[in-house]
Coordinates of C-alpha atoms in Angstrom, one line a residue:
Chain F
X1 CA -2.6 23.3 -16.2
X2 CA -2.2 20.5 -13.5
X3 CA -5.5 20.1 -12.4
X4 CA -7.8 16.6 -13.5
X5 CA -4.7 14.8 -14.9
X6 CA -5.2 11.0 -16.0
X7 CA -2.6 8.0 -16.5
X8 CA -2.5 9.9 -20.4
X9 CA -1.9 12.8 -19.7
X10 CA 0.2 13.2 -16.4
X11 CA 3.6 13.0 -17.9
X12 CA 3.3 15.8 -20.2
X13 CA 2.1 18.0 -17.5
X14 CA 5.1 17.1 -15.4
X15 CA 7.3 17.5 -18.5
X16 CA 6.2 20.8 -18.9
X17 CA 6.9 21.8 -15.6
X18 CA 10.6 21.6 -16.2
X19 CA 10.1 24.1 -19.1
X20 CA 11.7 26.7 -16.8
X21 CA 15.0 25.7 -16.5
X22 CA 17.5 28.2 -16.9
X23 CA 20.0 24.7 -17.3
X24 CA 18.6 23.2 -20.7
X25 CA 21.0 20.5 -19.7
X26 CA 19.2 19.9 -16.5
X27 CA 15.4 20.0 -18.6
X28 CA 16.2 17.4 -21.1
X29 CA 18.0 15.3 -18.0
X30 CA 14.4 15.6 -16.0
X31 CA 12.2 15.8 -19.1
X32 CA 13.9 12.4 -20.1
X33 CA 14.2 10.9 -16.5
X34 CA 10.2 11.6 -16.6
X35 CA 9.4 10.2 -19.4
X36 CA 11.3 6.6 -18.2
X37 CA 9.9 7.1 -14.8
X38 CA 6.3 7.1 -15.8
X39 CA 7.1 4.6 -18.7
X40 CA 8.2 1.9 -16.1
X41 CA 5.1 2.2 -13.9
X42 CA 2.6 2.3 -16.5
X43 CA 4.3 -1.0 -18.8
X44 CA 4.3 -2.7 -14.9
X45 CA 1.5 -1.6 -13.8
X46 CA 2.7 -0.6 -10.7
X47 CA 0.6 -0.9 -7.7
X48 CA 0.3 1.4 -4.4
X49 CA 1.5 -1.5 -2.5
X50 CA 4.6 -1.7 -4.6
X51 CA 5.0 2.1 -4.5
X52 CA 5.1 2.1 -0.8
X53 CA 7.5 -0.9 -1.0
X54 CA 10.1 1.1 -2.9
X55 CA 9.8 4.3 -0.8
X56 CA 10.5 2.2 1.9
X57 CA 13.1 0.5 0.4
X58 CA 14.8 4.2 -0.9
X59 CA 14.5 5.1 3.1
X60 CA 16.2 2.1 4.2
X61 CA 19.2 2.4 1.6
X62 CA 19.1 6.4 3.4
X63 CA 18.9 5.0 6.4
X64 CA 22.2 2.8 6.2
X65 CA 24.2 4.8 4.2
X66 CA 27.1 6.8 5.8
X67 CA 30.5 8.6 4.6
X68 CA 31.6 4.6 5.3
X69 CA 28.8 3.3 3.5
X70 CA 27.9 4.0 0.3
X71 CA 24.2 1.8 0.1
X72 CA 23.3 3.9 -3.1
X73 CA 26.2 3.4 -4.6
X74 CA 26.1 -0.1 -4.4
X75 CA 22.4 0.2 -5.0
X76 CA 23.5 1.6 -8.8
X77 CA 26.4 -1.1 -9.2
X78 CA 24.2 -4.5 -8.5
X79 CA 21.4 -2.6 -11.5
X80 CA 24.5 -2.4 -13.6
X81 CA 23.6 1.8 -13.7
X82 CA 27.4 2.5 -12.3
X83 CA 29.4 0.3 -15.2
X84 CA 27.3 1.9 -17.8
X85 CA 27.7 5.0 -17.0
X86 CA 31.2 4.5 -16.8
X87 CA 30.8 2.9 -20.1
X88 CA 29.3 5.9 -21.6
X89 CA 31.9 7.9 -20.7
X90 CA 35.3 6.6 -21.0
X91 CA 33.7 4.0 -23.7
X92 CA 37.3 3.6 -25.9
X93 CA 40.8 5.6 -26.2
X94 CA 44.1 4.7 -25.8
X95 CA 44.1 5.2 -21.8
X96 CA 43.7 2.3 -19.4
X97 CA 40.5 1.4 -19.2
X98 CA 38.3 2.3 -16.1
X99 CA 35.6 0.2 -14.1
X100 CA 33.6 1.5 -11.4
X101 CA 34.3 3.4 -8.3
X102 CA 32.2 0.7 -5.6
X103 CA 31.1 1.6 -2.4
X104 CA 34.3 1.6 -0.4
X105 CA 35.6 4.4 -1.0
X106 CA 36.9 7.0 1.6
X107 CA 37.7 10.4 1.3
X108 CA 39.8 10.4 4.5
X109 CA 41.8 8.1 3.6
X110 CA 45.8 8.6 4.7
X111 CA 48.8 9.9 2.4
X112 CA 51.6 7.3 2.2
X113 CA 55.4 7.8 0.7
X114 CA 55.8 5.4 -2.0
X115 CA 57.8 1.9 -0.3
X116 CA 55.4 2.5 2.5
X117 CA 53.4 -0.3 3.9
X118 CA 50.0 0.6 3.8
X119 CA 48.2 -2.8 5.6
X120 CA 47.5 -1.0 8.7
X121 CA 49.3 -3.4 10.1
X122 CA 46.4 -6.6 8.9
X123 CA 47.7 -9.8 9.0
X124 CA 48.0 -11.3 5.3
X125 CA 50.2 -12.5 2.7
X126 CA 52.8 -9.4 1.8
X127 CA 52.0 -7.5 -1.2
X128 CA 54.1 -5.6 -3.3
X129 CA 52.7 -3.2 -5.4
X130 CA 54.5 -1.3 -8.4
X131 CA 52.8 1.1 -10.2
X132 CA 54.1 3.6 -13.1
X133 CA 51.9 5.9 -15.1
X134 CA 52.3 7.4 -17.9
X135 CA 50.5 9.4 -21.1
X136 CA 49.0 7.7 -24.5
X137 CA 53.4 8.5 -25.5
X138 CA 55.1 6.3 -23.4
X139 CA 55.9 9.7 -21.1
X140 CA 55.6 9.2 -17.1
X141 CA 53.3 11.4 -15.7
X142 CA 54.8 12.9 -12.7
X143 CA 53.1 13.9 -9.5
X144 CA 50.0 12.1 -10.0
X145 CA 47.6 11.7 -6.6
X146 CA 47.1 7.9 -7.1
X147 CA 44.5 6.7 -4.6
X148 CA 44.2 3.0 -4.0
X149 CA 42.1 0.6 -1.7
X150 CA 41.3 -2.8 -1.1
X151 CA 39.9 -6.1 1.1
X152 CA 42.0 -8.0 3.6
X153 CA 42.7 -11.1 3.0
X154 CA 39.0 -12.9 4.1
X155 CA 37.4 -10.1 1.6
X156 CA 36.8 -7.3 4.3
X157 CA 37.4 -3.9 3.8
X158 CA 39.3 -1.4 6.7
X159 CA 35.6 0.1 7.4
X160 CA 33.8 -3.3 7.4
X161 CA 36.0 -3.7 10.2
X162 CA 36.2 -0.4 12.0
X163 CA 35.3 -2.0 15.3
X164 CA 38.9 -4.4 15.0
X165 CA 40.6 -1.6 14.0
X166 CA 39.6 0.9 16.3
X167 CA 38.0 2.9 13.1
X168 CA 41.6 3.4 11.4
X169 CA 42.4 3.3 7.9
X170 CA 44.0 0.3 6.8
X171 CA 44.7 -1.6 3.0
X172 CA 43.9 2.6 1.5
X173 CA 46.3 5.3 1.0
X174 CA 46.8 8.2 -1.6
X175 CA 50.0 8.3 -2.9
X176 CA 52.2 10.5 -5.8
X177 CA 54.2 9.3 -8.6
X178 CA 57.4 10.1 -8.7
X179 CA 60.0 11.9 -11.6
X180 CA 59.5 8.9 -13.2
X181 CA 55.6 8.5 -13.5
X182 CA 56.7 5.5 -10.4
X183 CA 54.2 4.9 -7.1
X184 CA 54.9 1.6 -5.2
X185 CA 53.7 0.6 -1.4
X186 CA 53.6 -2.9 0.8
X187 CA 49.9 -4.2 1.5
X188 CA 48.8 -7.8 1.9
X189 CA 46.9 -10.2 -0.7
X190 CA 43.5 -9.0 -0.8
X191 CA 40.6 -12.0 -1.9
X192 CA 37.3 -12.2 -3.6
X193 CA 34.4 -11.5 -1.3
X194 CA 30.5 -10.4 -1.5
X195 CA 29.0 -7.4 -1.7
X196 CA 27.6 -6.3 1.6
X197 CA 24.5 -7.7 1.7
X198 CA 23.0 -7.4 5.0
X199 CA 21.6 -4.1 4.1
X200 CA 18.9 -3.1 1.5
X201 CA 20.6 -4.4 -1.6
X202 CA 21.2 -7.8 0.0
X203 CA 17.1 -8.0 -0.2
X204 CA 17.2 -8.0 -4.2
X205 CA 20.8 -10.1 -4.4
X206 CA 18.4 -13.1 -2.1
X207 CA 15.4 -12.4 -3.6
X208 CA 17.0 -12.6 -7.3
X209 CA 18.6 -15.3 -6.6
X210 CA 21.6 -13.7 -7.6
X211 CA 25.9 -14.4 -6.1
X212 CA 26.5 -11.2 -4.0
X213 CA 30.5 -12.7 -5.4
X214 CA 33.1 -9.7 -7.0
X215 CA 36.2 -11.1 -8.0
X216 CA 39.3 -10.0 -6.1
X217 CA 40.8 -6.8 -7.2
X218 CA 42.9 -3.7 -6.3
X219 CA 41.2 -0.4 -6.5
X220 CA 43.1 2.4 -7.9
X221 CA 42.0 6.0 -8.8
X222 CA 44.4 8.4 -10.5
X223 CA 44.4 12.3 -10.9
X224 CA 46.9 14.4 -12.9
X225 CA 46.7 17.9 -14.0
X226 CA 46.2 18.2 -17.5
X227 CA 44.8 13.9 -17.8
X228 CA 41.1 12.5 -17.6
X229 CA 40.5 11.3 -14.1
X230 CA 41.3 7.1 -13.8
X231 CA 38.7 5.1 -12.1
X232 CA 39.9 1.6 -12.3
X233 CA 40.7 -1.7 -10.8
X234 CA 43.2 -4.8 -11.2
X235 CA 41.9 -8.3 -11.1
X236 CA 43.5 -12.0 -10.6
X237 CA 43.1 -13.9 -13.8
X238 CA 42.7 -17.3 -12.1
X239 CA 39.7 -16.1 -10.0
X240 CA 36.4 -17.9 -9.4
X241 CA 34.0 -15.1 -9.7
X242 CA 35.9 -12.7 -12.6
X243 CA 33.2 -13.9 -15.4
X244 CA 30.4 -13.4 -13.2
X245 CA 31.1 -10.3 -11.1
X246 CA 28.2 -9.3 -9.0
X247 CA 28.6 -5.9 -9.9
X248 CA 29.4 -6.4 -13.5
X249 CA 32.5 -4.3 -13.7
X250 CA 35.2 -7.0 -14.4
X251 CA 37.1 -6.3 -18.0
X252 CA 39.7 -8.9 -18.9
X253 CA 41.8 -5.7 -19.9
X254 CA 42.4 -5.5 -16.5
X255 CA 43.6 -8.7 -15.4
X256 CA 46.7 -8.5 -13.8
X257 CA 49.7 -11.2 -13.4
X258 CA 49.5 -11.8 -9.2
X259 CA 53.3 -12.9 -9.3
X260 CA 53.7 -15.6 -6.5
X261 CA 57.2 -15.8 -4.5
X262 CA 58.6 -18.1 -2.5
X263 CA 60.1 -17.9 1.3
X264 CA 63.7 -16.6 1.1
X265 CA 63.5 -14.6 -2.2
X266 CA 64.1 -10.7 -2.6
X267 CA 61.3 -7.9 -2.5
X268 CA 61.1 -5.7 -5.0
X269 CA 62.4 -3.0 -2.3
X270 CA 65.3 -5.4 -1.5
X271 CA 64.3 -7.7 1.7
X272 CA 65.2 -11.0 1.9
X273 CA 61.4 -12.8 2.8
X274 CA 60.7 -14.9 5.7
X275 CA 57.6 -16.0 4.0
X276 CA 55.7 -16.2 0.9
X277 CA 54.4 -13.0 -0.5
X278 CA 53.4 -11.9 -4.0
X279 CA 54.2 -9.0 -6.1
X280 CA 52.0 -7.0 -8.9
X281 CA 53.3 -4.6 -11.7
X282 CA 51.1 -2.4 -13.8
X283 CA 51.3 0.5 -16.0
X284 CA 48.4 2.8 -16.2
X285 CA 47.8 5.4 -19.3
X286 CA 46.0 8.2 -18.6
X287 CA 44.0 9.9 -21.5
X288 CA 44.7 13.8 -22.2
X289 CA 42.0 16.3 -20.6
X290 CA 39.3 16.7 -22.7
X291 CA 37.6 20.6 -23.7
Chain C
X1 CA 28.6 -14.1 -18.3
X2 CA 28.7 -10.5 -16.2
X3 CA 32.6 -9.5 -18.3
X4 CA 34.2 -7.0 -20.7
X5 CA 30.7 -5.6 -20.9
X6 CA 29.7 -2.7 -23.3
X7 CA 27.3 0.0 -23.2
X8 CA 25.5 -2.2 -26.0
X9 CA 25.6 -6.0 -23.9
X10 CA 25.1 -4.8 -20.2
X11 CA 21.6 -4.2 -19.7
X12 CA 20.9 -7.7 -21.2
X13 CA 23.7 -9.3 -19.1
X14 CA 21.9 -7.4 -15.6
X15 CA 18.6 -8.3 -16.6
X16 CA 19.8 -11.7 -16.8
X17 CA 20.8 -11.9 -13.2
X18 CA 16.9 -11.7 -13.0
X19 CA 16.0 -14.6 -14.4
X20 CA 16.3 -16.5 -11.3
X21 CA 13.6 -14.9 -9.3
X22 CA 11.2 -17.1 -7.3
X23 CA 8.5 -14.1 -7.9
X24 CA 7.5 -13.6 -11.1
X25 CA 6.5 -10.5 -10.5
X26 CA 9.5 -9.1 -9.1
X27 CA 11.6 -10.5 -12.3
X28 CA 9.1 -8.5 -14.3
X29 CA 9.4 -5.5 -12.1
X30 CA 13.3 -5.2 -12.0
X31 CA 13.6 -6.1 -15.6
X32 CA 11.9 -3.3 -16.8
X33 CA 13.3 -1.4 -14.6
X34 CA 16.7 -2.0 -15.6
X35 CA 15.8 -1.6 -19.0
X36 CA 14.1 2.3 -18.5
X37 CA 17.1 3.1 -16.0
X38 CA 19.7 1.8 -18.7
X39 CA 17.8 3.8 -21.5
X40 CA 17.2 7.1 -19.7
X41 CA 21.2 7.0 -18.8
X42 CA 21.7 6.0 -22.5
X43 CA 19.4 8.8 -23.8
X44 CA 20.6 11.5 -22.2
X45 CA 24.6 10.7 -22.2
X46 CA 24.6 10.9 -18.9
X47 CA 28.1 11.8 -17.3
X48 CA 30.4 10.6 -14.7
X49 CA 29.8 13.9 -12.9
X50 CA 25.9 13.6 -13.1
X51 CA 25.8 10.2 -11.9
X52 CA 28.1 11.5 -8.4
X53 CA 25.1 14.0 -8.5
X54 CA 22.2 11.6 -8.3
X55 CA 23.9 9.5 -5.7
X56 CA 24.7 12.4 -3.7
X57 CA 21.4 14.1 -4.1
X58 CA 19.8 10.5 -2.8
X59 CA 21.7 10.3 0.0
X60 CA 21.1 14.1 0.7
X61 CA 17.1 12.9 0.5
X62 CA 17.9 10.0 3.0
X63 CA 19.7 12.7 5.7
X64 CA 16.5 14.6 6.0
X65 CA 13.8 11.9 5.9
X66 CA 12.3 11.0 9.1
X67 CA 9.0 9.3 10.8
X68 CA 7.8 13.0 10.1
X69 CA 9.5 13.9 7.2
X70 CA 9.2 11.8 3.9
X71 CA 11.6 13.5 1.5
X72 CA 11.2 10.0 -0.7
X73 CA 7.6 10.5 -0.9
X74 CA 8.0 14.3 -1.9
X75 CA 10.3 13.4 -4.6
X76 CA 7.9 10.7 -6.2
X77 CA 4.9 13.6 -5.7
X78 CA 7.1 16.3 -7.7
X79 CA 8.1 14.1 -10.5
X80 CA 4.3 13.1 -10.7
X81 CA 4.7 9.5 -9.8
X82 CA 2.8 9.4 -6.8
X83 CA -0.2 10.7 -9.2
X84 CA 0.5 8.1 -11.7
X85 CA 0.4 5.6 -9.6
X86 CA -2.8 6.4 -8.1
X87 CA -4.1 6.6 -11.7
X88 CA -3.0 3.5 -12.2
X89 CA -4.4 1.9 -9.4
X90 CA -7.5 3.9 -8.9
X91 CA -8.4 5.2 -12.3
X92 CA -12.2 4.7 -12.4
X93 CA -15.2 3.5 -10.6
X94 CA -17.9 4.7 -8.5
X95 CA -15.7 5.2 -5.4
X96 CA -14.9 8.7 -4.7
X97 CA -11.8 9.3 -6.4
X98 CA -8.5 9.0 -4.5
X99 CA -5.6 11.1 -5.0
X100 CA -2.1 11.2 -3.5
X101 CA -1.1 10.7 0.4
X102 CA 1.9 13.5 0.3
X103 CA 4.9 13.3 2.7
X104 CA 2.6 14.9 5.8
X105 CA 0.8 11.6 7.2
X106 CA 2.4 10.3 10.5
X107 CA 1.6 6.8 11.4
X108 CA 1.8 8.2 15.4
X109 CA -1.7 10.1 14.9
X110 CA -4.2 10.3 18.2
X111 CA -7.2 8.9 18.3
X112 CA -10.2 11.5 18.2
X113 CA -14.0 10.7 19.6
X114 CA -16.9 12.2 17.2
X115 CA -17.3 16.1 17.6
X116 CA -14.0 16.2 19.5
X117 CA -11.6 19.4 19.0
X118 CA -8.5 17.7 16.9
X119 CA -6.9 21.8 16.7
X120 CA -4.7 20.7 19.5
X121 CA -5.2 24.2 20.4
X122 CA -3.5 25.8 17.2
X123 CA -5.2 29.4 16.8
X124 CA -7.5 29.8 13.5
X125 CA -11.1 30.2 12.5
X126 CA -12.7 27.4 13.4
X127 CA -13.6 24.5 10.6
X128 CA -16.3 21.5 11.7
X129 CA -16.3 18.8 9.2
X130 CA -19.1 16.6 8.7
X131 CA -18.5 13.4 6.6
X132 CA -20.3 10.4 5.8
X133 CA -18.7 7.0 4.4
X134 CA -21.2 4.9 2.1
X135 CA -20.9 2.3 -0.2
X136 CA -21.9 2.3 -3.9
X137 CA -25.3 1.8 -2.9
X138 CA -25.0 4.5 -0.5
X139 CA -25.5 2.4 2.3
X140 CA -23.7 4.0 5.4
X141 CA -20.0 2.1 6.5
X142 CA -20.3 1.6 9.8
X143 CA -16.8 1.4 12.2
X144 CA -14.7 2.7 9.0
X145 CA -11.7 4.6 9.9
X146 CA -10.8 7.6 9.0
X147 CA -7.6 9.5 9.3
X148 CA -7.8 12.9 8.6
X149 CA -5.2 15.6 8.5
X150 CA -4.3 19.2 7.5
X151 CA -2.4 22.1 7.5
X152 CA -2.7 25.2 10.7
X153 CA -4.0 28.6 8.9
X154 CA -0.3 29.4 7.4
X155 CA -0.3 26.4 5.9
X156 CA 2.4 24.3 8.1
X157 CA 1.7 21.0 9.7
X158 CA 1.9 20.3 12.9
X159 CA 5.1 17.9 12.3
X160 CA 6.7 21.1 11.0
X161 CA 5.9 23.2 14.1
X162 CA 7.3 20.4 16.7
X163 CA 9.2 23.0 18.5
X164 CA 6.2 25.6 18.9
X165 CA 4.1 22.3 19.7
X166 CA 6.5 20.9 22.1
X167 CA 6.3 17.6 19.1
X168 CA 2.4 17.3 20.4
X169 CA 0.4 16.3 17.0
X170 CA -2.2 18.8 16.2
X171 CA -4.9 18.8 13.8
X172 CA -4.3 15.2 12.7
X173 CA -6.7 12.7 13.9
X174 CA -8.1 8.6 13.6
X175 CA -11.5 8.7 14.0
X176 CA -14.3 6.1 13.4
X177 CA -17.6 6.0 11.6
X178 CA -20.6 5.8 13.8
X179 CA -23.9 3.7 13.0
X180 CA -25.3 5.6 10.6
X181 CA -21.2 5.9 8.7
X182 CA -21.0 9.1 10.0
X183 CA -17.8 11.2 11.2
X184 CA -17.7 14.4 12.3
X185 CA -15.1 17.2 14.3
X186 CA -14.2 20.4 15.1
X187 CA -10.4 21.7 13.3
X188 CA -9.7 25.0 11.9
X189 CA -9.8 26.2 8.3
X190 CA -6.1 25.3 6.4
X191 CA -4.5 27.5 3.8
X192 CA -2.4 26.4 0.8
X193 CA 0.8 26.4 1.1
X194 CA 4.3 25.3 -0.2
X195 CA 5.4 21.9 -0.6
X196 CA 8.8 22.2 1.7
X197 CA 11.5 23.7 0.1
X198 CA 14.4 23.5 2.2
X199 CA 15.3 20.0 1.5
X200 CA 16.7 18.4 -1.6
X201 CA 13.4 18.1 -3.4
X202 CA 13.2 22.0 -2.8
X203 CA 16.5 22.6 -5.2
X204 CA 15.0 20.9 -7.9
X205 CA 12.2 23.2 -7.6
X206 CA 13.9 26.2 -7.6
X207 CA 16.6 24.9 -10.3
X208 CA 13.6 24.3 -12.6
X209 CA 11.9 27.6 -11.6
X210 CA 8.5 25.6 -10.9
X211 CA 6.1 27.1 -7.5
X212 CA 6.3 25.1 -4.7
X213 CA 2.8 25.5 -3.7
X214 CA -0.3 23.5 -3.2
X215 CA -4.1 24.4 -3.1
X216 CA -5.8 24.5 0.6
X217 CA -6.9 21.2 1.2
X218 CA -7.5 18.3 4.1
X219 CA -6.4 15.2 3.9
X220 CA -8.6 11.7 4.2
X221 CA -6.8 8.1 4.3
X222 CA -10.2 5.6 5.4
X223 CA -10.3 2.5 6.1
X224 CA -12.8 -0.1 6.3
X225 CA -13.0 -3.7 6.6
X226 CA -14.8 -5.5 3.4
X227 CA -13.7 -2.1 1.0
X228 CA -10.8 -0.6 -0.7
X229 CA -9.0 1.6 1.4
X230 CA -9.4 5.5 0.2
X231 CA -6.4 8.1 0.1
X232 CA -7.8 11.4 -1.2
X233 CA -8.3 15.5 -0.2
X234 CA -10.5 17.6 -0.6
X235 CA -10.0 21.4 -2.0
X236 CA -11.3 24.8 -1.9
X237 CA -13.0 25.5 -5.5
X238 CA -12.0 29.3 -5.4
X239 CA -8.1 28.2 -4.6
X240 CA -5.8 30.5 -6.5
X241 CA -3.5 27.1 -6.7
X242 CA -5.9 24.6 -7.5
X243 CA -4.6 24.3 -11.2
X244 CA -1.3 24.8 -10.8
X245 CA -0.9 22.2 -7.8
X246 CA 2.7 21.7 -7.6
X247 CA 2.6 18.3 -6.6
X248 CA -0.2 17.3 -9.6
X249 CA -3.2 16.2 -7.3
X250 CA -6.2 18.7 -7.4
X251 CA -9.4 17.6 -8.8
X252 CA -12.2 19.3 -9.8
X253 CA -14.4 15.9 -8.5
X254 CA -12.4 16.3 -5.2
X255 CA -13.7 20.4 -4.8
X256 CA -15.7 20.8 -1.4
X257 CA -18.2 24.0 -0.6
X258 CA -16.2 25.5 2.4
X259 CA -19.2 27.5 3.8
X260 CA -18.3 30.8 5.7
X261 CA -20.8 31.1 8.9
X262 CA -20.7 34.7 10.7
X263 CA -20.3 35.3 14.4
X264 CA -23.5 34.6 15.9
X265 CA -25.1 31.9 13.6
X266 CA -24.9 28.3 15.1
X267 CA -22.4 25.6 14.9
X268 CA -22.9 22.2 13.8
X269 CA -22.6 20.7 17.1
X270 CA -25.6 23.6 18.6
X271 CA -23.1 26.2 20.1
X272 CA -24.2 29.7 19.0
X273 CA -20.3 30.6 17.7
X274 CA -19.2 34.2 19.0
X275 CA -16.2 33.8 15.9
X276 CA -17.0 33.3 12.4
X277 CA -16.7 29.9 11.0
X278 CA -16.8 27.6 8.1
X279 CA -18.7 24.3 8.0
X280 CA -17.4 21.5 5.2
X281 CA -20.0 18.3 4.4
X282 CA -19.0 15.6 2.2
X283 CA -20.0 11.9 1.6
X284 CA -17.3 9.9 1.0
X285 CA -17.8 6.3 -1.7
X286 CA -15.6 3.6 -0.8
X287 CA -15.3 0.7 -3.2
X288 CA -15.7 -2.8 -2.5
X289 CA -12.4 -4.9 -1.6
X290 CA -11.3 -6.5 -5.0
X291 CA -10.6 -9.8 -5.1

């Protein structure tokens, strides 16, 4: 019966609504989600003003969101929703472990050849990124899909600058591992930048007060057949923001040694520099498949 | 310090980045927030894969909303929210009681003179509703507005019959209270119907194996300067939905005597009605502006 329902006794009648489900998974996720939903209004006391303000708000982040913009995603980072739930998940183990996804990822995104330079051509300090990955044994794990992504060297991502770059990819690729668990590519030094904030979720960064600041990092999500899927990312030990990442997903676990080189030394694929450029090794463990 | 966070330390650590909040209000808000958020995700274990779920769903509910089409406000009606929050806000008094506004208002509505045909020309047995806006005392509002609309005699709004109306608004209306706080016009009778289902909010519905459908009913938002605005309906005591309303807002206090007329007796306005008819009266209470 859903007819005369009061602040006492509306959630139950919503709750039993979900009695139905032929997914008991999906009735204790909306019984639950219920129950916290109505919680928060009633302990705030929410009024009709603020309601309207967050179903505007929820339209808005719709509004700007796009296969190149992931508003909702960075909507879940800045409340800290996206690192728990990767907490939750992939909480301990022997693997490498794994941060959140962010908002910058893109499924088009281009295959590369491992040695490849993936920059897109961006001006920036040459990178030179060697990756191997292997199982909780030691054992490469061969033909992996490793994607990876990251900023330019002011903290701009290939689709914050699509107008620049004529709406190619740049500083992304998906690459394999080869027979010896191996991927490596040229990119250029990305940097520490802010969240995008002049869309909804910049409103809550200003009016909280709070640094829109993630510390620099490489982005790097690996598949293999038979291993748990690797969200993770590599940051800069020396950096600024990495104890006070706007998005909370920096882990000291995954700070990686940014090895700085000097004009006229060799690249790890065997050029003789012109110019500065820095190099970055890591090895990534990938946790068995579960079930 | 926002690093090497746990499933334990994070939801302290984001409510943190609260503290600095000009409003006091908002820090309370988003911290409680973040705490039933962090909870419900906590609770119910919830998984990598149900997390690319939500987001996707979200952004599916942010494709389809429009000026015309508030998916958002449809989602926060099916979990109850909407109710809630009107119980919250508007739980007692001697105002009429208020209910929910529901995804079907449009801010682009035309203006209507007393007695005036608001159909738009839609074919159904004619409605003429006579209201009256007092306040507690049951003195008359005079000037109030009142927006009024409802659903054609298959139970679809005009907004969902833009092509058959060439996007002409129909039986939606702002009309204004005359001396003695009296409104009245000529519609046609509306018919329950289902909440649509061909959106996102529509899967949850059939997923959960709950009826779409709501009681016949017509919609009142009024307005009037020195009172509290009023968002209510009013429904059709013999409505084989009224107490399952899928969207939680039928009240018994809200129930109006939709009198059937036959063809030949006279209309409200003095026309001897060659069609048979149904005439609705109601006085509505408005409350006085708080604070």
């Amino acid at each position: 019966m859903s007819i005369d329902l009061t602040e006492e006794t509306i959630t139950d009648a919503v709750q039993q609504t979900f009695e139905g489900c032929t997914n008991e998974r999906m009735r204790e996720v909306f019984v639950t989600l219920v129950q916290h939903l109505h919680d928060f209004a009633r302990e705030v006391r929410l009024t009709s003003e603020e309601w309207f303000t967050a179903v505007d708000f929820l339209e808005r982040v719709g509004r700007i969101s796009s296969p190149t913009r992931q508003e909702f995603v960075l909507l879940s980072d800045i409340l800290g929703l996206s690192v728990l739930v990767d907490q939750i998940n992939h909480g301990n183990g022997s693997a490498t472990d794994s941060t959140l996804l962010g908002p910058f990822y893109v499924e088009g995104r281009p295959r590369a050849e491992n040695g490849a330079d993936i920059s897109g051509g961006v001006a920036g300090m040459p990178l030179f990124f060697s990756g191997t990955v292997v199982d909780p044994d030691g054992r490469p794990v061969v033909g992996a899909d490793v994607d990876t992504w990251h900023s330019d060297s002011e903290g701009f991502y290939d689709v914050q600058q699509a107008d620049k770059l004529h709406g190619e990819p740049a500083m992304r690729a998906l690459l394999d591992t080869d027979d010896d668990g191996r991927f490596w590519y040229r990119s250029i030094v990305p940097r520490y930048y802010p969240v995008p904030t002049d869309g909804p979720c910049g409103e809550i960064l200003r009016a909280a007060g709070r640094s829109p600041m993630r510390p620099e990092h490489i982005h790097f999500w690996l598949h293999a057949e038979g291993y748990e899927p690797l969200v993770t990312m590599l940051f800069r030990g020396d950096d600024p923001y990495l104890e006070r990442d706007a998005v909370f997903g920096a882990k000291r676990s995954l700070v990686a040694d940014f090895v700085q080189h000097e004009a006229g030394e060799t690249a790890p694929h065997g050029t003789v520099m012109s110019e500065p450029f820095q190099t970055v090794e890591w090895t990534f463990t990938l946790a068995p498949a579960r079930g």
